[in-house]
Structure formats: C-alpha cells, structure tokens
Amino acid sequence: MESARECWLVALPAVDGKQYVYRVYAPEGAVLADLFWDAWHCHDESAFPRAWDLFDAALIRRIG
C-alpha cells in the first residue's frame, strides 16, 4: 500500500530579494533535505531569478 502523501511548502530566497514558494508532495516522514532539493530543482528549471541553494535559508512547513 502506498503511504499517504502530505503537502509541504518550501520557501526559497532568491538573488532578487524575493522569496519563491513551492508545493512539494511527500510522505509525512520525508527528509527535509529531499523536500528542499525538489523545490530548488523545480525553481532552477524556471525563468525566475536564481534561488539561493542554501538549505539553512529555506523555510519548510507541512500544511496537510
């Protein structure tokens, strides 16, 4: 049986001074570093200004 997937918000600060927020779906016990890299790679492939690739600068919250 597949484990239930929760929704996480991952906010990444960028070089333009803004913060970009991504929704990542993962199990409740997900490794925070994996959530960060999922969001960062999604951002890196977009047209937005470069996000900082610093784990400590990211805000990660589970929302349900």
CSV table of N, CA, C and O in Angstrom, one decimal:
chain,number,residue,atom,x,y,z
A,1,MET,N,0.8,-1.2,0.0
A,1,MET,CA,0.0,0.0,0.0
A,1,MET,C,0.9,1.2,0.0
A,1,MET,O,1.8,1.3,0.7
A,2,GLU,N,0.6,2.2,-0.8
A,2,GLU,CA,1.4,3.4,-0.9
A,2,GLU,C,1.1,4.3,0.3
A,2,GLU,O,-0.1,4.5,0.7
A,3,SER,N,2.1,4.9,0.9
A,3,SER,CA,1.9,5.8,2.0
A,3,SER,C,1.3,7.1,1.6
A,3,SER,O,1.4,7.5,0.4
A,4,ALA,N,0.5,7.7,2.5
A,4,ALA,CA,-0.2,8.9,2.2
A,4,ALA,C,0.8,10.0,1.9
A,4,ALA,O,1.8,10.1,2.6
A,5,ARG,N,0.5,10.8,0.9
A,5,ARG,CA,1.4,11.9,0.6
A,5,ARG,C,0.8,13.2,1.2
A,5,ARG,O,-0.3,13.5,1.1
A,6,GLU,N,1.7,13.9,1.9
A,6,GLU,CA,1.3,15.2,2.5
A,6,GLU,C,1.8,16.3,1.7
A,6,GLU,O,2.6,16.1,0.7
A,7,CYS,N,1.3,17.5,1.9
A,7,CYS,CA,1.7,18.7,1.2
A,7,CYS,C,2.6,19.5,2.0
A,7,CYS,O,2.3,19.8,3.2
A,8,TRP,N,3.7,19.9,1.5
A,8,TRP,CA,4.7,20.7,2.1
A,8,TRP,C,4.9,22.0,1.3
A,8,TRP,O,4.8,22.0,0.1
A,9,LEU,N,5.1,23.1,2.0
A,9,LEU,CA,5.5,24.4,1.4
A,9,LEU,C,7.0,24.6,1.6
A,9,LEU,O,7.4,24.5,2.8
A,10,VAL,N,7.7,24.9,0.6
A,10,VAL,CA,9.1,25.2,0.7
A,10,VAL,C,9.4,26.5,0.1
A,10,VAL,O,9.2,26.8,-1.1
A,11,ALA,N,9.8,27.5,0.9
A,11,ALA,CA,10.1,28.8,0.5
A,11,ALA,C,11.6,29.0,0.3
A,11,ALA,O,12.4,28.7,1.2
A,12,LEU,N,12.0,29.5,-0.9
A,12,LEU,CA,13.4,29.7,-1.2
A,12,LEU,C,13.7,31.1,-1.5
A,12,LEU,O,13.0,31.8,-2.3
A,13,PRO,N,14.6,31.7,-0.7
A,13,PRO,CA,15.0,33.1,-1.0
A,13,PRO,C,15.8,33.1,-2.3
A,13,PRO,O,16.6,32.2,-2.6
A,14,ALA,N,15.7,34.2,-3.1
A,14,ALA,CA,16.4,34.4,-4.3
A,14,ALA,C,17.3,35.6,-4.4
A,14,ALA,O,17.1,36.5,-3.5
A,15,VAL,N,18.1,35.7,-5.4
A,15,VAL,CA,19.1,36.8,-5.5
A,15,VAL,C,18.4,38.1,-5.7
A,15,VAL,O,18.9,39.2,-5.5
A,16,ASP,N,17.1,38.1,-6.2
A,16,ASP,CA,16.4,39.4,-6.4
A,16,ASP,C,15.7,39.9,-5.1
A,16,ASP,O,15.0,40.9,-5.1
A,17,GLY,N,15.9,39.2,-4.0
A,17,GLY,CA,15.4,39.6,-2.7
A,17,GLY,C,14.0,39.1,-2.4
A,17,GLY,O,13.5,39.3,-1.4
A,18,LYS,N,13.4,38.4,-3.4
A,18,LYS,CA,12.1,37.8,-3.2
A,18,LYS,C,12.2,36.4,-2.7
A,18,LYS,O,13.3,35.8,-2.6
A,19,GLN,N,11.1,35.9,-2.2
A,19,GLN,CA,11.0,34.5,-1.7
A,19,GLN,C,10.0,33.8,-2.6
A,19,GLN,O,8.9,34.2,-2.8
A,20,TYR,N,10.4,32.6,-3.2
A,20,TYR,CA,9.6,31.8,-4.0
A,20,TYR,C,9.2,30.6,-3.3
A,20,TYR,O,10.0,29.9,-2.7
A,21,VAL,N,7.9,30.3,-3.3
A,21,VAL,CA,7.3,29.2,-2.5
A,21,VAL,C,6.8,28.1,-3.5
A,21,VAL,O,6.1,28.4,-4.4
A,22,TYR,N,7.2,26.9,-3.1
A,22,TYR,CA,6.8,25.7,-3.9
A,22,TYR,C,6.1,24.7,-3.1
A,22,TYR,O,6.4,24.6,-1.9
A,23,ARG,N,5.1,24.1,-3.7
A,23,ARG,CA,4.4,23.0,-3.0
A,23,ARG,C,5.0,21.7,-3.4
A,23,ARG,O,5.2,21.4,-4.6
A,24,VAL,N,5.4,20.9,-2.4
A,24,VAL,CA,6.0,19.6,-2.7
A,24,VAL,C,5.2,18.5,-2.0
A,24,VAL,O,4.8,18.7,-0.8
A,25,TYR,N,4.9,17.5,-2.7
A,25,TYR,CA,4.1,16.4,-2.1
A,25,TYR,C,5.0,15.2,-1.8
A,25,TYR,O,5.8,14.8,-2.6
A,26,ALA,N,5.0,14.8,-0.5
A,26,ALA,CA,5.8,13.8,0.0
A,26,ALA,C,5.2,13.2,1.3
A,26,ALA,O,4.3,13.8,1.9
A,27,PRO,N,5.6,12.0,1.7
A,27,PRO,CA,5.1,11.4,2.9
A,27,PRO,C,5.4,12.3,4.2
A,27,PRO,O,6.3,13.1,4.2
A,28,GLU,N,4.6,12.1,5.2
A,28,GLU,CA,4.8,12.9,6.4
A,28,GLU,C,6.2,12.8,7.0
A,28,GLU,O,6.7,13.8,7.5
A,29,GLY,N,6.8,11.7,6.9
A,29,GLY,CA,8.2,11.5,7.4
A,29,GLY,C,9.3,11.8,6.5
A,29,GLY,O,10.4,11.4,6.6
A,30,ALA,N,9.0,12.6,5.5
A,30,ALA,CA,10.0,13.0,4.4
A,30,ALA,C,11.2,13.6,5.0
A,30,ALA,O,11.1,14.4,6.0
A,31,VAL,N,12.4,13.4,4.4
A,31,VAL,CA,13.6,14.1,4.8
A,31,VAL,C,13.6,15.5,4.3
A,31,VAL,O,13.3,15.7,3.1
A,32,LEU,N,13.8,16.5,5.2
A,32,LEU,CA,13.7,17.9,4.8
A,32,LEU,C,14.6,18.3,3.7
A,32,LEU,O,14.3,19.1,2.8
A,33,ALA,N,15.8,17.7,3.7
A,33,ALA,CA,16.7,18.0,2.6
A,33,ALA,C,16.2,17.6,1.3
A,33,ALA,O,16.4,18.2,0.3
A,34,ASP,N,15.5,16.4,1.2
A,34,ASP,CA,14.9,16.0,-0.1
A,34,ASP,C,13.8,17.0,-0.5
A,34,ASP,O,13.7,17.3,-1.7
A,35,LEU,N,13.0,17.5,0.4
A,35,LEU,CA,12.0,18.5,0.1
A,35,LEU,C,12.6,19.7,-0.5
A,35,LEU,O,12.2,20.3,-1.5
A,36,PHE,N,13.7,20.2,0.2
A,36,PHE,CA,14.5,21.3,-0.3
A,36,PHE,C,14.9,21.2,-1.7
A,36,PHE,O,14.7,22.0,-2.6
A,37,TRP,N,15.6,20.0,-2.0
A,37,TRP,CA,16.1,19.8,-3.4
A,37,TRP,C,15.1,19.7,-4.4
A,37,TRP,O,15.2,20.1,-5.5
A,38,ASP,N,13.9,19.1,-4.1
A,38,ASP,CA,12.8,19.0,-5.0
A,38,ASP,C,12.4,20.4,-5.4
A,38,ASP,O,12.2,20.7,-6.6
A,39,ALA,N,12.2,21.3,-4.4
A,39,ALA,CA,11.8,22.7,-4.7
A,39,ALA,C,12.8,23.4,-5.4
A,39,ALA,O,12.6,24.2,-6.4
A,40,TRP,N,14.1,23.3,-5.0
A,40,TRP,CA,15.2,24.0,-5.6
A,40,TRP,C,15.3,23.6,-7.1
A,40,TRP,O,15.5,24.5,-8.0
A,41,HIS,N,15.3,22.4,-7.4
A,41,HIS,CA,15.4,21.9,-8.8
A,41,HIS,C,14.2,22.4,-9.7
A,41,HIS,O,14.4,22.8,-10.8
A,42,CYS,N,13.0,22.5,-9.1
A,42,CYS,CA,11.9,23.0,-9.8
A,42,CYS,C,12.1,24.5,-10.1
A,42,CYS,O,11.9,24.9,-11.2
A,43,HIS,N,12.6,25.2,-9.1
A,43,HIS,CA,12.9,26.6,-9.3
A,43,HIS,C,14.0,26.8,-10.3
A,43,HIS,O,13.9,27.7,-11.2
A,44,ASP,N,15.0,26.0,-10.2
A,44,ASP,CA,16.2,26.1,-11.1
A,44,ASP,C,15.8,26.0,-12.6
A,44,ASP,O,16.5,26.5,-13.5
A,45,GLU,N,14.8,25.2,-12.9
A,45,GLU,CA,14.3,25.0,-14.2
A,45,GLU,C,13.3,26.0,-14.7
A,45,GLU,O,12.9,26.0,-15.9
A,46,SER,N,13.0,27.0,-13.9
A,46,SER,CA,12.0,28.0,-14.2
A,46,SER,C,12.7,29.3,-14.8
A,46,SER,O,14.0,29.3,-14.8
A,47,ALA,N,12.0,30.3,-15.1
A,47,ALA,CA,12.5,31.5,-15.6
A,47,ALA,C,12.8,32.5,-14.5
A,47,ALA,O,13.2,33.6,-14.8
A,48,PHE,N,12.5,32.2,-13.3
A,48,PHE,CA,12.7,33.1,-12.2
A,48,PHE,C,14.2,33.3,-11.9
A,48,PHE,O,15.0,32.5,-12.2
A,49,PRO,N,14.5,34.5,-11.2
A,49,PRO,CA,16.0,34.7,-10.9
A,49,PRO,C,16.5,33.6,-9.9
A,49,PRO,O,15.7,32.9,-9.3
A,50,ARG,N,17.7,33.4,-9.9
A,50,ARG,CA,18.4,32.3,-9.2
A,50,ARG,C,18.0,32.3,-7.7
A,50,ARG,O,18.1,33.3,-7.1
A,51,ALA,N,17.6,31.1,-7.2
A,51,ALA,CA,17.4,30.9,-5.8
A,51,ALA,C,18.7,30.5,-5.1
A,51,ALA,O,19.5,29.9,-5.7
A,52,TRP,N,18.8,30.9,-3.9
A,52,TRP,CA,20.0,30.5,-3.1
A,52,TRP,C,19.9,29.0,-2.9
A,52,TRP,O,18.8,28.5,-2.5
A,53,ASP,N,21.0,28.3,-3.1
A,53,ASP,CA,20.9,26.8,-2.8
A,53,ASP,C,21.5,26.5,-1.4
A,53,ASP,O,22.3,25.6,-1.2
A,54,LEU,N,21.0,27.3,-0.4
A,54,LEU,CA,21.4,27.1,0.9
A,54,LEU,C,20.2,26.5,1.7
A,54,LEU,O,19.2,27.1,1.9
A,55,PHE,N,20.4,25.3,2.2
A,55,PHE,CA,19.3,24.6,2.9
A,55,PHE,C,18.9,25.4,4.1
A,55,PHE,O,17.7,25.5,4.4
A,56,ASP,N,19.8,26.0,4.9
A,56,ASP,CA,19.5,26.7,6.1
A,56,ASP,C,18.7,28.0,5.8
A,56,ASP,O,18.0,28.5,6.7
A,57,ALA,N,18.7,28.5,4.6
A,57,ALA,CA,17.9,29.7,4.2
A,57,ALA,C,16.5,29.3,3.8
A,57,ALA,O,15.6,30.2,3.8
A,58,ALA,N,16.2,28.1,3.6
A,58,ALA,CA,14.8,27.7,3.2
A,58,ALA,C,13.9,27.5,4.4
A,58,ALA,O,14.3,27.2,5.5
A,59,LEU,N,12.6,27.9,4.2
A,59,LEU,CA,11.6,27.6,5.2
A,59,LEU,C,10.7,26.5,4.7
A,59,LEU,O,10.2,26.5,3.6
A,60,ILE,N,10.6,25.5,5.5
A,60,ILE,CA,9.8,24.3,5.1
A,60,ILE,C,8.8,24.0,6.1
A,60,ILE,O,9.0,23.9,7.3
A,61,ARG,N,7.5,23.9,5.6
A,61,ARG,CA,6.4,23.7,6.5
A,61,ARG,C,5.4,22.6,5.9
A,61,ARG,O,5.2,22.7,4.7
A,62,ARG,N,4.9,21.7,6.8
A,62,ARG,CA,3.9,20.8,6.3
A,62,ARG,C,2.5,21.4,6.5
A,62,ARG,O,2.2,22.0,7.5
A,63,ILE,N,1.7,21.4,5.4
A,63,ILE,CA,0.4,22.0,5.5
A,63,ILE,C,-0.7,21.0,5.4
A,63,ILE,O,-1.9,21.4,5.4
A,64,GLY,N,-0.5,19.8,5.3
A,64,GLY,CA,-1.6,18.8,5.3
A,64,GLY,C,-1.5,17.7,4.4
A,64,GLY,O,-0.6,17.4,3.7
